[in-house]
PDB file of C-alpha atoms in Angstrom:
ATOM      1  CA  MET A   1     -18.077  -3.864-124.333  1.00 56.00           C
ATOM      2  CA  ALA A   2     -17.180  -0.299-125.296  1.00 60.00           C
ATOM      3  CA  GLN A   3     -19.710   2.408-124.606  1.00 65.00           C
ATOM      4  CA  GLN A   4     -20.756   4.581-127.512  1.00 67.00           C
ATOM      5  CA  THR A   5     -20.644   8.278-126.788  1.00 67.00           C
ATOM      6  CA  GLN A   6     -23.078  10.697-128.319  1.00 66.00           C
ATOM      7  CA  PRO A   7     -21.682  14.030-129.473  1.00 63.00           C
ATOM      8  CA  ALA A   8     -22.869  16.968-127.401  1.00 63.00           C
ATOM      9  CA  VAL A   9     -25.809  18.648-129.103  1.00 61.00           C
ATOM     10  CA  ARG A  10     -26.299  22.338-128.439  1.00 60.00           C
ATOM     11  CA  PRO A  11     -29.948  23.377-128.540  1.00 63.00           C
ATOM     12  CA  GLN A  12     -30.693  25.688-131.450  1.00 75.00           C
ATOM     13  CA  THR A  13     -31.237  29.238-130.263  1.00 84.00           C
ATOM     14  CA  ARG A  14     -33.470  31.601-132.223  1.00 91.00           C
ATOM     15  CA  TYR A  15     -32.431  35.207-132.053  1.00 96.00           C
ATOM     16  CA  LEU A  16     -34.672  38.243-132.353  1.00 95.00           C
ATOM     17  CA  LYS A  17     -33.950  41.662-133.818  1.00 97.00           C
ATOM     18  CA  GLY A  18     -32.032  43.672-131.242  1.00 96.00           C
ATOM     19  CA  ASP A  19     -30.530  40.668-129.397  1.00 96.00           C
ATOM     20  CA  LEU A  20     -26.879  41.051-128.469  1.00 96.00           C
ATOM     21  CA  VAL A  21     -24.674  38.112-129.379  1.00 96.00           C
ATOM     22  CA  LEU A  22     -21.067  37.040-129.362  1.00 95.00           C
ATOM     23  CA  PHE A  23     -19.975  35.937-132.846  1.00 95.00           C
ATOM     24  CA  ARG A  24     -16.850  34.104-133.940  1.00 96.00           C
ATOM     25  CA  ASP A  25     -15.657  34.374-137.535  1.00 93.00           C
ATOM     26  CA  VAL A  26     -14.626  30.732-137.832  1.00 94.00           C
ATOM     27  CA  GLU A  27     -12.348  31.223-140.855  1.00 94.00           C
ATOM     28  CA  ARG A  28     -10.343  33.957-139.113  1.00 94.00           C
ATOM     29  CA  PHE A  29     -10.291  31.858-135.940  1.00 96.00           C
ATOM     30  CA  TRP A  30      -8.887  28.710-137.615  1.00 97.00           C
ATOM     31  CA  LEU A  31      -6.354  30.753-139.591  1.00 97.00           C
ATOM     32  CA  GLY A  32      -5.116  32.340-136.350  1.00 96.00           C
ATOM     33  CA  LEU A  33      -5.967  35.834-137.521  1.00 95.00           C
ATOM     34  CA  PRO A  34      -6.846  38.606-135.068  1.00 93.00           C
ATOM     35  CA  GLY A  35     -10.326  40.086-134.819  1.00 89.00           C
ATOM     36  CA  HIS A  36     -12.142  36.779-135.080  1.00 93.00           C
ATOM     37  CA  THR A  37     -14.605  37.351-132.215  1.00 94.00           C
ATOM     38  CA  PHE A  38     -16.899  40.325-131.755  1.00 92.00           C
ATOM     39  CA  ILE A  39     -20.110  41.581-130.194  1.00 95.00           C
ATOM     40  CA  GLY A  40     -23.012  41.974-132.582  1.00 95.00           C
ATOM     41  CA  ARG A  41     -26.624  43.103-132.562  1.00 96.00           C
ATOM     42  CA  VAL A  42     -29.102  41.027-134.554  1.00 97.00           C
ATOM     43  CA  GLU A  43     -30.627  43.080-137.373  1.00 97.00           C
ATOM     44  CA  ARG A  44     -32.649  40.390-139.161  1.00 96.00           C
ATOM     45  CA  SER A  45     -32.935  36.669-139.813  1.00 95.00           C
ATOM     46  CA  TRP A  46     -33.562  34.949-143.121  1.00 95.00           C
ATOM     47  CA  THR A  47     -33.535  31.510-144.682  1.00 94.00           C
ATOM     48  CA  ASN A  48     -30.990  30.588-147.337  1.00 90.00           C
ATOM     49  CA  VAL A  49     -33.002  29.444-150.378  1.00 91.00           C
ATOM     50  CA  HIS A  50     -30.267  27.009-151.471  1.00 92.00           C
ATOM     51  CA  ASN A  51     -29.897  24.953-148.289  1.00 92.00           C
ATOM     52  CA  GLY A  52     -32.799  26.047-146.067  1.00 89.00           C
ATOM     53  CA  LYS A  53     -30.449  27.145-143.261  1.00 92.00           C
ATOM     54  CA  LEU A  54     -31.507  30.035-141.028  1.00 94.00           C
ATOM     55  CA  LEU A  55     -28.934  32.840-141.154  1.00 96.00           C
ATOM     56  CA  TYR A  56     -28.611  36.217-139.457  1.00 97.00           C
ATOM     57  CA  ASP A  57     -27.463  39.686-140.377  1.00 97.00           C
ATOM     58  CA  LEU A  58     -25.598  41.396-137.545  1.00 97.00           C
ATOM     59  CA  MET A  59     -24.319  44.854-136.811  1.00 96.00           C
ATOM     60  CA  GLU A  60     -20.794  44.449-135.449  1.00 94.00           C
ATOM     61  CA  LEU A  61     -20.528  46.781-132.465  1.00 93.00           C
ATOM     62  CA  ASN A  62     -17.131  48.256-131.694  1.00 86.00           C
ATOM     63  CA  ALA A  63     -15.551  51.473-130.484  1.00 80.00           C
ATOM     64  CA  SER A  64     -14.286  52.535-133.918  1.00 80.00           C
ATOM     65  CA  GLY A  65     -17.725  52.297-135.559  1.00 83.00           C
ATOM     66  CA  ASN A  66     -20.354  49.731-136.353  1.00 90.00           C
ATOM     67  CA  ARG A  67     -20.108  47.439-139.371  1.00 91.00           C
ATOM     68  CA  ALA A  68     -22.793  45.329-141.040  1.00 94.00           C
ATOM     69  CA  ARG A  69     -22.083  41.586-141.302  1.00 93.00           C
ATOM     70  CA  GLY A  70     -24.439  39.415-143.356  1.00 93.00           C
ATOM     71  CA  GLY A  71     -25.232  35.723-143.621  1.00 93.00           C
ATOM     72  CA  ILE A  72     -23.974  34.745-140.168  1.00 94.00           C
ATOM     73  CA  ASP A  73     -24.338  31.068-139.224  1.00 95.00           C
ATOM     74  CA  PRO A  74     -25.990  30.778-135.780  1.00 95.00           C
ATOM     75  CA  ASP A  75     -23.701  27.829-134.949  1.00 94.00           C
ATOM     76  CA  TYR A  76     -21.025  30.462-134.331  1.00 95.00           C
ATOM     77  CA  MET A  77     -23.192  32.821-132.278  1.00 96.00           C
ATOM     78  CA  ARG A  78     -23.915  32.786-128.562  1.00 95.00           C
ATOM     79  CA  PRO A  79     -26.436  34.942-126.689  1.00 95.00           C
ATOM     80  CA  LEU A  80     -25.203  37.652-124.343  1.00 94.00           C
ATOM     81  CA  PRO A  81     -27.807  37.575-121.564  1.00 90.00           C
ATOM     82  CA  ALA A  82     -28.780  40.772-119.778  1.00 89.00           C
ATOM     83  CA  THR A  83     -28.246  38.938-116.482  1.00 89.00           C
ATOM     84  CA  ASP A  84     -24.512  38.708-117.164  1.00 87.00           C
ATOM     85  CA  ALA A  85     -24.252  42.372-118.161  1.00 85.00           C
ATOM     86  CA  MET A  86     -26.112  43.488-115.033  1.00 85.00           C
ATOM     87  CA  ARG A  87     -24.552  41.103-112.485  1.00 83.00           C
ATOM     88  CA  ASP A  88     -22.184  43.729-111.048  1.00 79.00           C
ATOM     89  CA  ILE A  89     -25.103  46.069-110.398  1.00 77.00           C
ATOM     90  CA  ASP A  90     -27.347  43.326-109.008  1.00 79.00           C
ATOM     91  CA  THR A  91     -24.640  42.172-106.588  1.00 79.00           C
ATOM     92  CA  ALA A  92     -23.255  45.605-105.657  1.00 73.00           C
ATOM     93  CA  PRO A  93     -22.509  45.817-101.926  1.00 71.00           C
ATOM     94  CA  LEU A  94     -24.902  48.699-101.259  1.00 67.00           C
ATOM     95  CA  SER A  95     -24.340  48.480 -97.515  1.00 68.00           C
ATOM     96  CA  GLU A  96     -20.623  49.232 -97.948  1.00 67.00           C
ATOM     97  CA  THR A  97     -19.547  52.819 -97.360  1.00 66.00           C
ATOM     98  CA  ASP A  98     -16.508  52.362 -99.607  1.00 67.00           C
ATOM     99  CA  THR A  99     -17.551  52.669-103.262  1.00 62.00           C
ATOM    100  CA  GLY A 100     -14.164  51.158-104.178  1.00 70.00           C
ATOM    101  CA  ALA A 101     -15.753  47.780-103.441  1.00 69.00           C
ATOM    102  CA  MET A 102     -18.183  48.350-106.347  1.00 71.00           C
ATOM    103  CA  THR A 103     -17.467  48.244-110.054  1.00 75.00           C
ATOM    104  CA  PRO A 104     -17.654  51.537-111.968  1.00 78.00           C
ATOM    105  CA  ALA A 105     -20.914  50.424-113.624  1.00 76.00           C
ATOM    106  CA  ALA A 106     -22.543  49.787-110.248  1.00 75.00           C
ATOM    107  CA  VAL A 107     -21.406  53.161-108.913  1.00 74.00           C
ATOM    108  CA  ALA A 108     -22.685  54.937-112.053  1.00 78.00           C
ATOM    109  CA  TRP A 109     -26.067  53.219-111.799  1.00 77.00           C
ATOM    110  CA  LEU A 110     -26.341  54.007-108.091  1.00 75.00           C
ATOM    111  CA  ARG A 111     -25.492  57.695-108.644  1.00 78.00           C
ATOM    112  CA  GLN A 112     -28.016  57.956-111.471  1.00 78.00           C
ATOM    113  CA  HIS A 113     -30.708  56.230-109.406  1.00 74.00           C
ATOM    114  CA  LEU A 114     -30.124  58.475-106.393  1.00 77.00           C
ATOM    115  CA  THR A 115     -30.221  61.584-108.611  1.00 77.00           C
ATOM    116  CA  GLN A 116     -33.531  60.542-110.167  1.00 74.00           C
ATOM    117  CA  HIS A 117     -35.220  59.136-107.060  1.00 68.00           C
ATOM    118  CA  GLY A 118     -33.807  61.150-104.202  1.00 66.00           C
ATOM    119  CA  SER A 119     -32.083  59.222-101.461  1.00 62.00           C
ATOM    120  CA  ALA A 120     -34.313  56.132-101.668  1.00 61.00           C
ATOM    121  CA  LEU A 121     -32.543  52.941-102.630  1.00 61.00           C
ATOM    122  CA  PRO A 122     -34.448  50.324-104.602  1.00 61.00           C
ATOM    123  CA  VAL A 123     -36.115  47.560-102.634  1.00 62.00           C
ATOM    124  CA  ARG A 124     -34.241  44.270-103.008  1.00 59.00           C
ATOM    125  CA  ARG A 125     -36.469  41.443-104.252  1.00 57.00           C
TER     126      ARG A 125
END
């Protein structure tokens, strides 16, 4: 007897204003066009009156300037957790004398912290 497989169901994530997300423009993606994936900041959420679907307005963040994008389907958004952005700082080898072993972000944070707080390093929790 053949086993029936259930399709994987991704839990629905609700985003708040200011959340950073990764967004994929599905039409550009399937057409093989460049620029289909970008980082965005959630500006607002709203419900489509025609189909009741929750949609988001994002600010596309990029080096050449930010651009508003409206009516984004959350099925094509993923959260960008702060933990991932801060991992290099959280795991920086502070006992190493060679700063080459640290990423530039970790070195920048360490220099800023030492400037603001003297020579005291933060207590590891």
